[in-house]
Amino acid sequence: MLAAQIEAPEKARVIEAEKPMPGPGDVLIEVAAAGICGTDLHIFHGEYEAKYPLIPGHEFSGTVVAVGAGVERYRPGDRVTADPNIPCNRCPACQRNEPNQCEQLAAIGVTRNGAFAQYVTAPEGNVFPIGDLSFAQAALVEPLACVVWGLKRVQIQPGDSAVIFGAGPMGCLILQAVRHSGAAKVIVTDTVPWRLEQAAQLGATETILADSKQDQRLRALSPRGYDVVIEVTGVPKVFEQSITYARPRGKLWMFGVPPRDSRVTIMPYDIFRKDLSIIGSFAVNRTFQESIALIQSGAVQVEPLISHRLPLDRFCDGLELAEHDPKRMKVQFALS
Ligand SMILES: [Zn+2]
Ligand SMILES: [Zn+2]
């Protein structure tokens, strides 16, 4: 089968790989669509806990073509997506029902071969039917499931005001999900005007270009600060500033992925004096069903977020586009 492999950091190529066989309890999926995520770029650059050589790809959809021994819920022809995260179900975190904090978390496309290939296997319990979603839509269930997990932690309240730093695909998913959770005012900032236009179309009540006037405009729009401040850029400097926009009793949701060894300077006194909450959210935490429901109902639109569709043999171009094209949102490979 055709597959895109990262052989070592900074070394990727399209190869002819052996088609995987579904082991006991596994489902073999013929991949139809698979999206590139920031994590794939980190894996490419050697900045993530991945095992090389690796076929990455953890946001995908496709059709079941075979099932391993003991699989009961799926049969060939079923249209599906899969939660890439495979917790060990044995460690203290798993035993506390915190599978995203599993001490031996395995993941399709990170620690085992993923979906930038014609075929991928997934454990039956990780597979979800996608109903009438298109394959392109269903390949965005995983990123939205990460958003859903964060939302459950942050708990948006009716009428909340929110500011989102970053209007990429994740920022635009968060924007829609936050509005649907009851936020009345959602302001989005980004350095790229084109992305702000997308955010405006997807329901941002105001968009602000992240230039020298951003600070003034954000403070003018909500002089007491915002109920919820959402950091989606992963840029430490943005995180540092973002906390200053939270109102007293406000929340800061840390969603963007900062460099691992980065440090920031914040004023702990402000956290104390203002009763602030800083909330992280990591990956998916059994939130696929909710994510599928949000897309199926139309509450969250994902198709406008797909900026590029490429065949898999253009894998290296895809990586390049996903990292550098100023007009990029989600870059997807269409396989069938
Ligand atoms: Zn991802
Ligand atoms: Zn575990």
PDB file of N, CA, C and O and ligand atoms in Angstrom, residues 37-39 58-59 142, ligand 1:
ATOM      1  N   CYS A  37      -2.011  17.761  11.313  1.00  0.00           N
ATOM      2  CA  CYS A  37      -2.197  18.531  12.538  1.00  0.00           C
ATOM      3  C   CYS A  37      -0.840  19.037  12.983  1.00  0.00           C
ATOM      4  O   CYS A  37       0.193  18.542  12.535  1.00  0.00           O
ATOM      5  N   GLY A  38      -0.840  20.029  13.869  1.00  0.00           N
ATOM      6  CA  GLY A  38       0.414  20.562  14.388  1.00  0.00           C
ATOM      7  C   GLY A  38       1.288  19.461  14.969  1.00  0.00           C
ATOM      8  O   GLY A  38       2.521  19.500  14.843  1.00  0.00           O
ATOM      9  N   THR A  39       0.657  18.464  15.563  1.00  0.00           N
ATOM     10  CA  THR A  39       1.410  17.354  16.145  1.00  0.00           C
ATOM     11  C   THR A  39       2.232  16.636  15.074  1.00  0.00           C
ATOM     12  O   THR A  39       3.372  16.240  15.317  1.00  0.00           O
ATOM     13  N   HIS A  58      -3.363  10.962  12.553  1.00  0.00           N
ATOM     14  CA  HIS A  58      -4.272  10.535  13.630  1.00  0.00           C
ATOM     15  C   HIS A  58      -5.651  11.177  13.524  1.00  0.00           C
ATOM     16  O   HIS A  58      -6.486  10.956  14.384  1.00  0.00           O
ATOM     17  N   GLU A  59      -5.880  11.979  12.473  1.00  0.00           N
ATOM     18  CA  GLU A  59      -7.212  12.581  12.267  1.00  0.00           C
ATOM     19  C   GLU A  59      -7.710  12.022  10.950  1.00  0.00           C
ATOM     20  O   GLU A  59      -7.284  12.473   9.891  1.00  0.00           O
ATOM     21  N   GLU A 142     -11.689  14.299  15.277  1.00  0.00           N
ATOM     22  CA  GLU A 142     -10.647  14.218  16.317  1.00  0.00           C
ATOM     23  C   GLU A 142     -10.267  15.604  16.843  1.00  0.00           C
ATOM     24  O   GLU A 142     -10.304  15.829  18.067  1.00  0.00           O
TER      25      GLU A 142
HETATM   26 ZN    ZN B   1      -4.229  16.372  15.955  1.00  0.00          ZN
END
